[in-house]
Backbone as a printed PyTorch tensor [residue, N CA C, xyz], in Angstrom:
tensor([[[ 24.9630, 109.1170,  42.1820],
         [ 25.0340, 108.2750,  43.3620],
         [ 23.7440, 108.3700,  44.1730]],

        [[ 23.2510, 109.5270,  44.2350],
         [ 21.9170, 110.0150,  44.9580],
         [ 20.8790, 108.6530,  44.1050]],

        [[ 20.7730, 109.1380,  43.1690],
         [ 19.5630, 108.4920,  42.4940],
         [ 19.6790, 106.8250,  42.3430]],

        [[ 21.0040, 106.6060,  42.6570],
         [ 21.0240, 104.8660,  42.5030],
         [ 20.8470, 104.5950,  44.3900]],

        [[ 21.7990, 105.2820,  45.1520],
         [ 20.5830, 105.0620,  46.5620],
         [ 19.0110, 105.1590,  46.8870]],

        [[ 18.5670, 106.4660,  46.1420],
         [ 17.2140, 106.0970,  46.4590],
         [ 16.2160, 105.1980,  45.3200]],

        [[ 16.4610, 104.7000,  44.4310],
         [ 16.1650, 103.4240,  44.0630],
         [ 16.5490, 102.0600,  44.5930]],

        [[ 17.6480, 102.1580,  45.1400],
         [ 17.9410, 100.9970,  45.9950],
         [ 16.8400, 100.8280,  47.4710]],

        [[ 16.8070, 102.4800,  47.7700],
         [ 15.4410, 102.3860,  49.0110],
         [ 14.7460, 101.5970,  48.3280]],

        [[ 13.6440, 102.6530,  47.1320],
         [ 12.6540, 102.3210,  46.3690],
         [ 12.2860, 100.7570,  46.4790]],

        [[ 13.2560, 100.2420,  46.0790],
         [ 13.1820,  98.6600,  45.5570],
         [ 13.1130,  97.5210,  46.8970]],

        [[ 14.1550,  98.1190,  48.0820],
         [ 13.7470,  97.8190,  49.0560],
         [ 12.2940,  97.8360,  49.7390]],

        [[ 11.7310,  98.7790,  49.8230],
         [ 10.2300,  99.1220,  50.3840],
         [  8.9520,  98.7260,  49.4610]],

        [[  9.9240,  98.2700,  48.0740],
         [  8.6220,  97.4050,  47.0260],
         [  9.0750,  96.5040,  47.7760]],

        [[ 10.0940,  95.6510,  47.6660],
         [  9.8470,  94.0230,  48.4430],
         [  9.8630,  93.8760,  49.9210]],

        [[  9.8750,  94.7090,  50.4680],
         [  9.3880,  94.6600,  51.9150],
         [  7.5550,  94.7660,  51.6210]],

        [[  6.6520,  96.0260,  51.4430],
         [  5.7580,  95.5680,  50.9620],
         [  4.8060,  94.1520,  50.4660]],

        [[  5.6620,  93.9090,  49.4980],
         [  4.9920,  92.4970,  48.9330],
         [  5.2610,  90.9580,  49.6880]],

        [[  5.8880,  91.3990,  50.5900],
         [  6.6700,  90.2340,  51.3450],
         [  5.0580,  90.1660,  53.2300]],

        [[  4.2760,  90.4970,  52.7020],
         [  3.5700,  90.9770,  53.3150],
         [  2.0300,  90.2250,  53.3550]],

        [[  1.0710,  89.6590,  54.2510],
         [ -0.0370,  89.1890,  53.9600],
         [ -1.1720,  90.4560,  54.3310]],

        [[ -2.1380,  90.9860,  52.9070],
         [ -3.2240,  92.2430,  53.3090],
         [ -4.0860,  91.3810,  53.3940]],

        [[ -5.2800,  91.7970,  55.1740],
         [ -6.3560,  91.1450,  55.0720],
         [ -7.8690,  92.6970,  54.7960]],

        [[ -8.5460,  92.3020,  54.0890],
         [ -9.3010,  93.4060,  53.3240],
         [-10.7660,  92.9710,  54.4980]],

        [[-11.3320,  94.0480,  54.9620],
         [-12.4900,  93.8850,  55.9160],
         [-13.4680,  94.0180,  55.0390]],

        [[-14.6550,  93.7480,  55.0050],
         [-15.8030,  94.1540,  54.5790],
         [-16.1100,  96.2810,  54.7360]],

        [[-15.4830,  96.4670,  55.4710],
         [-15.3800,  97.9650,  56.0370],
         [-14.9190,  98.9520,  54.7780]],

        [[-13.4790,  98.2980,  54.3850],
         [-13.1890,  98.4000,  53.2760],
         [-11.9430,  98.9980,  53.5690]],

        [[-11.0170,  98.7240,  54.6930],
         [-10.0050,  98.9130,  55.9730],
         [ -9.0900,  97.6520,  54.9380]],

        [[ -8.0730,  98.0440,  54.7650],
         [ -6.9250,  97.1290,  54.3490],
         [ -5.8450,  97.0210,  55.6250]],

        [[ -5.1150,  95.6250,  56.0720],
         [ -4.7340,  95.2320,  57.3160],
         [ -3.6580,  94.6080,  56.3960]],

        [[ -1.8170,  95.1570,  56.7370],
         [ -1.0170,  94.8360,  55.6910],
         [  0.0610,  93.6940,  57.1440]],

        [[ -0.3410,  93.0170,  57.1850],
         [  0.8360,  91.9700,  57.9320],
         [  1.1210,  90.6940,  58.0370]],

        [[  0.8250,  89.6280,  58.8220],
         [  1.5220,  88.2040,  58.8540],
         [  0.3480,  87.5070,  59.7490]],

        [[ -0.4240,  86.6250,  58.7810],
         [ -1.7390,  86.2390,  59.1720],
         [ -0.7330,  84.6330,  60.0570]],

        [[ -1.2520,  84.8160,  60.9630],
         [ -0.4970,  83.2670,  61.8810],
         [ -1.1690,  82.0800,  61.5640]],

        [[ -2.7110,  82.3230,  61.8820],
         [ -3.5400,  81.3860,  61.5370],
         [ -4.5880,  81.6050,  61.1680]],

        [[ -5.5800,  80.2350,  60.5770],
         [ -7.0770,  80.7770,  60.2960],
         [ -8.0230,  79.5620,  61.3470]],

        [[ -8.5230,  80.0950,  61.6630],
         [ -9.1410,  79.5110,  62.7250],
         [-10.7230,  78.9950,  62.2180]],

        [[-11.7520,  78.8250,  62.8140],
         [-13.1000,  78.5860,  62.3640],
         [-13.8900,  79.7710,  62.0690]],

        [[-13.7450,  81.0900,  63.4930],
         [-14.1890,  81.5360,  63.2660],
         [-13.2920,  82.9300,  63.5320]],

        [[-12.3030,  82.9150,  63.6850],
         [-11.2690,  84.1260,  63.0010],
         [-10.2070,  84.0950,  62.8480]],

        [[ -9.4780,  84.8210,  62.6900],
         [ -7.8600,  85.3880,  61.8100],
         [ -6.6220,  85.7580,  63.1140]],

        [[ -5.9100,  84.9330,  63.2750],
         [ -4.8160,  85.4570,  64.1400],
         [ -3.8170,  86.0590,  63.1520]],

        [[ -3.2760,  87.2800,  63.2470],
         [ -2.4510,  88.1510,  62.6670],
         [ -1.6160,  88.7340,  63.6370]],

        [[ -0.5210,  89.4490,  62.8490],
         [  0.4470,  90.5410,  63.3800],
         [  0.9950,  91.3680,  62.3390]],

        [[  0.5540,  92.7610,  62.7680],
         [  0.9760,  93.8210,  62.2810],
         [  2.2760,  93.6740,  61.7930]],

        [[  2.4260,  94.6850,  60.1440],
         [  3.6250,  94.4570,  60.2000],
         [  4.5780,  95.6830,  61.0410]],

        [[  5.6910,  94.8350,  61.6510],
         [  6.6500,  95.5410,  62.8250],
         [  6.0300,  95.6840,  63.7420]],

        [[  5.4300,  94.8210,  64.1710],
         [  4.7150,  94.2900,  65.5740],
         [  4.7300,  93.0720,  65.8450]],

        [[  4.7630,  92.5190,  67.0990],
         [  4.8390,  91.4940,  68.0380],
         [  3.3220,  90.7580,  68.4390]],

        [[  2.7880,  91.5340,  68.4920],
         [  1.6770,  91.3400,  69.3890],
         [  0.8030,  90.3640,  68.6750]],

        [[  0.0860,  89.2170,  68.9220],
         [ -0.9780,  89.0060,  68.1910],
         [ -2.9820,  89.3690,  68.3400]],

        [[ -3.1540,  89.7550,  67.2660],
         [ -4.5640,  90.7850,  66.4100],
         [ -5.6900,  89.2000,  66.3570]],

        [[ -6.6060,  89.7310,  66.7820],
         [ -7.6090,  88.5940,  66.7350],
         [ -8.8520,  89.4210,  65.8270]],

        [[ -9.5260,  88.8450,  64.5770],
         [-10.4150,  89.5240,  63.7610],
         [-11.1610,  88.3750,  63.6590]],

        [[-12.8440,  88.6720,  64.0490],
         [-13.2610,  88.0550,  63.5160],
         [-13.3830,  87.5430,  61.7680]],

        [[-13.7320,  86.5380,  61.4380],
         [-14.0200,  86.1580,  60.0730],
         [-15.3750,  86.6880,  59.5520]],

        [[-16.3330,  86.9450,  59.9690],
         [-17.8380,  87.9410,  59.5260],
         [-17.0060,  89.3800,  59.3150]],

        [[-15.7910,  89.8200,  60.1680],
         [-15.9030,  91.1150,  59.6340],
         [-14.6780,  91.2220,  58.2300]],

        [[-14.1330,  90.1970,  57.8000],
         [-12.9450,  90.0000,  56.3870],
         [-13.9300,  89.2120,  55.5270]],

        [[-13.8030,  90.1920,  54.7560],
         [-13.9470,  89.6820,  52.9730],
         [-13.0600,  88.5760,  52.5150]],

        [[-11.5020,  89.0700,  52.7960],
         [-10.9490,  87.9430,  52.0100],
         [ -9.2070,  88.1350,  52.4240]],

        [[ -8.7290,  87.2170,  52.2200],
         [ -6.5330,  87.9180,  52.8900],
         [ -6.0570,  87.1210,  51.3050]],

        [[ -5.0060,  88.0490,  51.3010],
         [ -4.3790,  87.8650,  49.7130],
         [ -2.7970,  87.3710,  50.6520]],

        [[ -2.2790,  86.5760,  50.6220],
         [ -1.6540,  85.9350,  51.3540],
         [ -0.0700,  86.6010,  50.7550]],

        [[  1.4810,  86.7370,  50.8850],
         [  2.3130,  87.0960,  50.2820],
         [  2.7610,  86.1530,  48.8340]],

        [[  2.3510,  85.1360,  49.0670],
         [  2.7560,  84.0670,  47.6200],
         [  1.5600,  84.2960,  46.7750]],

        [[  0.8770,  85.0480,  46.8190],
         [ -0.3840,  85.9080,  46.0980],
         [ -1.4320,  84.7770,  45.8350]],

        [[ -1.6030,  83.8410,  46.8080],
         [ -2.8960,  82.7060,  47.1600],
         [ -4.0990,  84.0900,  47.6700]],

        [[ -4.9770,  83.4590,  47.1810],
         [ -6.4780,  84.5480,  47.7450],
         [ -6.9740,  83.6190,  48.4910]],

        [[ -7.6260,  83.7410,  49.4350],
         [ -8.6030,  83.1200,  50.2640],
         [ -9.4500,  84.0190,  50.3760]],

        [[-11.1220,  83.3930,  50.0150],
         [-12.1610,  84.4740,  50.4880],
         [-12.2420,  84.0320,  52.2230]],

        [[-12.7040,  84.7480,  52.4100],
         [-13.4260,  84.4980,  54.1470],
         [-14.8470,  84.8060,  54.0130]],

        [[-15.7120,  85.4780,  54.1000],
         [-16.9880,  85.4720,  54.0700],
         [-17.8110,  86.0010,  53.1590]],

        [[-19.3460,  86.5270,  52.7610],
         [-19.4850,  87.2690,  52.1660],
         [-19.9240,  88.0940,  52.7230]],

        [[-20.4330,  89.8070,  52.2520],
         [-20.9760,  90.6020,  52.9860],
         [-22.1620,  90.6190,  53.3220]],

        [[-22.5950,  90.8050,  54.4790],
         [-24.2490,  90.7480,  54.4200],
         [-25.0080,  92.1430,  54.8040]],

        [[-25.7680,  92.6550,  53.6050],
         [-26.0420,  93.6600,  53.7500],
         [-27.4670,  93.5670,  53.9780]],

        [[-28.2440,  94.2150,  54.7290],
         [-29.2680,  94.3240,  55.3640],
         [-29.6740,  95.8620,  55.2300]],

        [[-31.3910,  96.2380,  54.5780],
         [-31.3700,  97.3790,  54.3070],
         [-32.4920,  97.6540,  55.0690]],

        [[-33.0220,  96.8520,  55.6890],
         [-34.1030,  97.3580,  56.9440],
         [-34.7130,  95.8370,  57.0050]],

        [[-35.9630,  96.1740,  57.4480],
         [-37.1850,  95.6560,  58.5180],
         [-36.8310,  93.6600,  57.3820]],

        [[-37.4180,  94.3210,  56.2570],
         [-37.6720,  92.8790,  55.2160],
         [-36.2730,  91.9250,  55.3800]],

        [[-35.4060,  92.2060,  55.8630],
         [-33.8770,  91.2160,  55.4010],
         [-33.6940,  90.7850,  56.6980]],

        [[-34.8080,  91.1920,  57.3790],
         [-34.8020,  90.1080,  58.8610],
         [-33.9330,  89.2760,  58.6670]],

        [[-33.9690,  88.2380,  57.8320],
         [-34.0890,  86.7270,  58.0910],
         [-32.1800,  86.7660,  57.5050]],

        [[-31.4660,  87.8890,  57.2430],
         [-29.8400,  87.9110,  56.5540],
         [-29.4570,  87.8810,  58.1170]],

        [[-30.2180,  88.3420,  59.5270],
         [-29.2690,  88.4420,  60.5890],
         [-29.0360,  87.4780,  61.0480]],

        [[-27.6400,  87.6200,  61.6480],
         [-27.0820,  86.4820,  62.0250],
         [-27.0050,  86.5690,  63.8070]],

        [[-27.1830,  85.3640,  64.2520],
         [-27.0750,  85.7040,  65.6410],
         [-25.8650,  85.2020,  66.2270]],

        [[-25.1260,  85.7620,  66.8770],
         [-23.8630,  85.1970,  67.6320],
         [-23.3220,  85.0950,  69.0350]],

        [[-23.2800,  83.7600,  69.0460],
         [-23.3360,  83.8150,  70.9270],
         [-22.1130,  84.0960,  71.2310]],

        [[-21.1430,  84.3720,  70.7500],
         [-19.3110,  84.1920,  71.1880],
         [-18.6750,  85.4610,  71.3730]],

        [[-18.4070,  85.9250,  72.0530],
         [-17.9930,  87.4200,  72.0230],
         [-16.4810,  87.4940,  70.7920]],

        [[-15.8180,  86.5230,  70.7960],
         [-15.0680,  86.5750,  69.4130],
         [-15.2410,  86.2980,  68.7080]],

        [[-16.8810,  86.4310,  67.9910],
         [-17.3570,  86.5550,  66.7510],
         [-17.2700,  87.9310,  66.4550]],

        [[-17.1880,  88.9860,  67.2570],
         [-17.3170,  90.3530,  66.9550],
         [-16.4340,  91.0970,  66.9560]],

        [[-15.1390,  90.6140,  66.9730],
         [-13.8430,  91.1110,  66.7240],
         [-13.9960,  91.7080,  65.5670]],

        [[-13.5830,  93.1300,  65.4730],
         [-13.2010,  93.5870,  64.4500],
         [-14.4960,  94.5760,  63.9090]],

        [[-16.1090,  94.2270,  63.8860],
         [-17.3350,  94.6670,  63.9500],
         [-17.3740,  95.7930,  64.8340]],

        [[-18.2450,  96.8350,  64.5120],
         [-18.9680,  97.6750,  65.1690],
         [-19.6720,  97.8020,  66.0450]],

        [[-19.6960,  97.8470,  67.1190],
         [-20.9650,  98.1690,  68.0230],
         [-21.9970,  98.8610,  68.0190]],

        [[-23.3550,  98.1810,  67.9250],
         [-24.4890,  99.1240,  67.5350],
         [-25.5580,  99.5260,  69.1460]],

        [[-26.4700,  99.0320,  69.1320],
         [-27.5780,  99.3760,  70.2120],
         [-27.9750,  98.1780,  70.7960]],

        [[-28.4120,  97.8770,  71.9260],
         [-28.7670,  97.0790,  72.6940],
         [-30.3620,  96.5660,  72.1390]],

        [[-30.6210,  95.8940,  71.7810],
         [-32.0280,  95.0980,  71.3980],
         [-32.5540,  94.3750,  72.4740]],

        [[-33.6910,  93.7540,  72.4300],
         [-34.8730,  92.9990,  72.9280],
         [-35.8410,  92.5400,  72.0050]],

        [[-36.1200,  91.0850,  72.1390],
         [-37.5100,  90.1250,  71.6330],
         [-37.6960,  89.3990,  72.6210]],

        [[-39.0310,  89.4480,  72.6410],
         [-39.9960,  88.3500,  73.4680],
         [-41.3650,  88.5650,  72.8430]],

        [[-41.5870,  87.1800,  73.4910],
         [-43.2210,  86.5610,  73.2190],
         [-43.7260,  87.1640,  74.0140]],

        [[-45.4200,  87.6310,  73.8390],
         [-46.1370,  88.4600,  74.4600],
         [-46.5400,  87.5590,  75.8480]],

        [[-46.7190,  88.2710,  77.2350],
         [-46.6980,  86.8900,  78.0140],
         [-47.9600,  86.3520,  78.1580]],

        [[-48.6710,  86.7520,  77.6860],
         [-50.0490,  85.9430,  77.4910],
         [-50.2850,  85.3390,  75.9670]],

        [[-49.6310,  84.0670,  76.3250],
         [-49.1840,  83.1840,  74.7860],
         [-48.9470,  81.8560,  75.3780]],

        [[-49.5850,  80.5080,  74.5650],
         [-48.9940,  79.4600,  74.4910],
         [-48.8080,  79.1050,  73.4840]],

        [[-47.8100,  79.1450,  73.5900],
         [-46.1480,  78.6560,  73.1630],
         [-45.8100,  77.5550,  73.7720]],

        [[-45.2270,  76.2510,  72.9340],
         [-44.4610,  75.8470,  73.3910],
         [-42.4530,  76.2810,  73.7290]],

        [[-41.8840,  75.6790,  74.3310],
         [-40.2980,  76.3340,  74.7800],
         [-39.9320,  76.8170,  73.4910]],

        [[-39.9630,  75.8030,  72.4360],
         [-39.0130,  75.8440,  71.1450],
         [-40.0140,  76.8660,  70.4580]],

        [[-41.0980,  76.9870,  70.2860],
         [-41.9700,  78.0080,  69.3130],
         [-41.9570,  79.1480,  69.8170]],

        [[-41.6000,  79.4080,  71.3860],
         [-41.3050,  80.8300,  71.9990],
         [-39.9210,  81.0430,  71.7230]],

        [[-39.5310,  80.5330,  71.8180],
         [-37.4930,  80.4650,  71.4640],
         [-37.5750,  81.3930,  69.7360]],

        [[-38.3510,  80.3360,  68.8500],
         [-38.4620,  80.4890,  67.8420],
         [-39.0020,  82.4950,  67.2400]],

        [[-40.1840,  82.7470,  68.1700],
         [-40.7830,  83.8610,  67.6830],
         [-39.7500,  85.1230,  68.1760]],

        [[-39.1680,  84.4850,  69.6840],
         [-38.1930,  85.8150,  70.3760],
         [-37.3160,  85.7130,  69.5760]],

        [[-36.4750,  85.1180,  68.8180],
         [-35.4780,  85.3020,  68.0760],
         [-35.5270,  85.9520,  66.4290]],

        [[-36.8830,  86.0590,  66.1510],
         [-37.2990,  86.5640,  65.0330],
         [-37.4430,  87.9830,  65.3840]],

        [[-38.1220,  88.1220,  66.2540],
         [-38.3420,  89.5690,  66.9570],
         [-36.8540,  90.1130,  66.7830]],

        [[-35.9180,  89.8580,  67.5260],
         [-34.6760,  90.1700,  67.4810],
         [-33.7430,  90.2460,  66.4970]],

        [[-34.0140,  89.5430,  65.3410],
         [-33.4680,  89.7130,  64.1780],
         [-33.9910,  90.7390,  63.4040]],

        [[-35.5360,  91.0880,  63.7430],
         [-36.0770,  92.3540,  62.7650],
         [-35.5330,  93.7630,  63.8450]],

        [[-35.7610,  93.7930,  64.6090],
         [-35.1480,  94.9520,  65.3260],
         [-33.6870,  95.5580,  64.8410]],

        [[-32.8800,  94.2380,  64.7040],
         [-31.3880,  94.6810,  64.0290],
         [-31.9260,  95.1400,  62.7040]],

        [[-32.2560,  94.2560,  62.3020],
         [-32.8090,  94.6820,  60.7690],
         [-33.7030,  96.0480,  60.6390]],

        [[-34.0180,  96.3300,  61.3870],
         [-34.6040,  98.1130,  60.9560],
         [-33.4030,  99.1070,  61.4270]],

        [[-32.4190,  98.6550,  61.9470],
         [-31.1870,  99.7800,  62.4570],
         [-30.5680,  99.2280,  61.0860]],

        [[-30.8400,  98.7400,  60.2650],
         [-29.4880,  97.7890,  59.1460],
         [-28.4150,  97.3300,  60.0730]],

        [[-28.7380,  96.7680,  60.9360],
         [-27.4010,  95.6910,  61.5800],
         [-27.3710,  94.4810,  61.4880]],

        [[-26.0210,  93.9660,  60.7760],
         [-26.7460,  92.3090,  60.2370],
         [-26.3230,  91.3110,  61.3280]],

        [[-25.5840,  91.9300,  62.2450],
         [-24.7380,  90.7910,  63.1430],
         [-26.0670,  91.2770,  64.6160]],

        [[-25.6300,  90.2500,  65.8280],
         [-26.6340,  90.2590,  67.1610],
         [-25.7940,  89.3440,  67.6900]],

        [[-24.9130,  90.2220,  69.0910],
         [-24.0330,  89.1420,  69.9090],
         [-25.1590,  88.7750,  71.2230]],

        [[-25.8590,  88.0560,  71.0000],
         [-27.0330,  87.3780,  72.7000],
         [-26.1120,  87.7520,  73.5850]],

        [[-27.0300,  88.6090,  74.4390],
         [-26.6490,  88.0140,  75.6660],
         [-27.5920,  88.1300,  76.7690]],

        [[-28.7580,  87.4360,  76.6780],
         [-29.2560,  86.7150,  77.2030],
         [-30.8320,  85.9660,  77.1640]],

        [[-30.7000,  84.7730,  77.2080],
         [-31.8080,  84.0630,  77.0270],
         [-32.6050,  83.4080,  77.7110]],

        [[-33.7610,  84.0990,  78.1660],
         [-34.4550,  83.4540,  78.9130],
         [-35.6390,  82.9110,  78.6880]],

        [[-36.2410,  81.4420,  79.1100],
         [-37.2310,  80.8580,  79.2580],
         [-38.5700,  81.0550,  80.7230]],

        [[-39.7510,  81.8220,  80.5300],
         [-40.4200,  82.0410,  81.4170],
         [-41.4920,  81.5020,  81.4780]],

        [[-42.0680,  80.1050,  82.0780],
         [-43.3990,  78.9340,  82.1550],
         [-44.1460,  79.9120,  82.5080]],

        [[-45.3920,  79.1580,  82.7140],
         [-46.7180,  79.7030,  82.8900],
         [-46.6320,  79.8390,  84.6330]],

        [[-46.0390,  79.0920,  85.5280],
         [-45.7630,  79.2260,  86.6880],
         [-45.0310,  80.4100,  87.0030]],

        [[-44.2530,  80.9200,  86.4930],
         [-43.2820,  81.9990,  86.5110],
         [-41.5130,  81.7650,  87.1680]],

        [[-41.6330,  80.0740,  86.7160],
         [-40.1820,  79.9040,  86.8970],
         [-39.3300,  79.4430,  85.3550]],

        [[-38.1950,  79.9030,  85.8160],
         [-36.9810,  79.6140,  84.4980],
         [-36.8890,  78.4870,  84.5020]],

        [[-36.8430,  78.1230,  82.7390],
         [-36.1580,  76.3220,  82.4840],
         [-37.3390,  76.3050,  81.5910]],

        [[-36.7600,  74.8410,  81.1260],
         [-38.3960,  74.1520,  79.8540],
         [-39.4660,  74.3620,  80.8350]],

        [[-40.7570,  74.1750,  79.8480],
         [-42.1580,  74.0450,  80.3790],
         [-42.6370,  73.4910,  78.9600]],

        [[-43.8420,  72.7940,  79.1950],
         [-44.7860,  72.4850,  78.6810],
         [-45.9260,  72.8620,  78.2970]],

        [[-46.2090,  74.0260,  79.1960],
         [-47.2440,  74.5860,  78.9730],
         [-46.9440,  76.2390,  78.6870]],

        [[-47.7790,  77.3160,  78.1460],
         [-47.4000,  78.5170,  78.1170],
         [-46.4330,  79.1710,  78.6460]],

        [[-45.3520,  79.4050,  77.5240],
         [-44.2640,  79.9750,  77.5190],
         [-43.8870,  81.1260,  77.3360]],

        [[-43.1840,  82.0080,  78.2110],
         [-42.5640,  83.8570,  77.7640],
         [-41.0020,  83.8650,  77.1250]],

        [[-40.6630,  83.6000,  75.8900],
         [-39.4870,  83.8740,  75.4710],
         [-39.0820,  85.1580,  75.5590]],

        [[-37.5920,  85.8210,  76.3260],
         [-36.9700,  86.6210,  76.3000],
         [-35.6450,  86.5390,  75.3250]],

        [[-35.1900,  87.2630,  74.9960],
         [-33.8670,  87.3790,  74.2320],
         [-33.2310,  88.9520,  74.3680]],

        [[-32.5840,  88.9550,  74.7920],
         [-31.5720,  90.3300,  74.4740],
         [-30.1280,  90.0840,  74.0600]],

        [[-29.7180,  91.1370,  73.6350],
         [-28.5420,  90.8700,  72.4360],
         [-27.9850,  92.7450,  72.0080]],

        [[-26.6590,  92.6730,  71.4360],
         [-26.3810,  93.6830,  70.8140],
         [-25.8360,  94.0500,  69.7650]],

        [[-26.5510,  94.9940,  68.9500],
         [-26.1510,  94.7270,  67.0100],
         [-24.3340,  95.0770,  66.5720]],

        [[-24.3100,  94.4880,  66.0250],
         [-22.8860,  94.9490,  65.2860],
         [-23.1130,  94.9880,  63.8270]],

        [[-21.9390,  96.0510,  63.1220],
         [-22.0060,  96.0020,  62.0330],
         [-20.5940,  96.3890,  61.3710]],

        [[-20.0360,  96.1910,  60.3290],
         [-19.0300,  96.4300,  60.0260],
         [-18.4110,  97.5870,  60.0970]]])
């Protein structure tokens, strides 16, 4: 009698299990519950035997194996091994792009202020700056937060003439 109850558990806690959506992080963190929705740029979920709803970004999931055993990938990984893979970082203005990501160090790029530049070619060089900086910590993600434009007059907004691009931002990583 013992052994036909605890196979009856057994069999219970296999199909409770499989009755289940796992979303797999890039981290390499398995997340076993009930994905609600997929959004653009992340995953509404709930734990299983929880209420609450889990917001993950999509940069930090590989992929959710759904309970009717459908795969969906979600992103790929982006691995960044220093200074050269600059150009893999990604920049993200949304603070719920970083759901689920790591918090790394606070960065800075800007154009040297004795430079003409136009707005967009200073925009252009501060944001390169800022992508190699992540890129020598190996951080492939950069949430901005903040961007500034500095004219040759020394006021904020477009200009036309010699430009100081600022950018600051902070790295994440899986």
């Amino acid at each position: 009698m013992k052994k036909i109850l605890f196979l009856g558990l057994l069999l219970c806690n296999i199909l409770t299990y499989a009755q289940t959506d796992k979303i797999f992080k890039h981290n390499g963190e398995e997340i076993n519950g009930k994905v609600l929705k997929v959004e653009e740029y992340s995953i509404v979920f709930k734990y299983d035997g929880e209420d609450t709803e889990n917001t993950l970004s999509k940069y930090a999931v590989e992929k959710v194996i759904y309970k009717s055993g459908r795969v969906e990938q979600m992103t790929e990984k982006i691995i960044v091994n220093g200074e050269a893979d600059w150009e893999k970082v990604v920049i993200l203005e949304d603070k719920s792009y970083i759901a689920g990501l790591k918090k790394g160090d606070e960065i800075r790029g800007k154009t040297g202020f004795i430079s003409f530049h136009t707005g967009n070619t200073a925009d252009t060089k501060a944001q390169k700056k800022l992508k190699i900086e992540a890129a020598k910590g190996g951080f492939p993600f950069i949430l901005l937060t903040e961007s500034k434009d500095i004219n040759q007059s020394g006021a904020s907004g477009p200009s036309f003439g010699a430009v100081q691009s600022i950018k600051k931002g902070v790295t994440y990583k899986y």
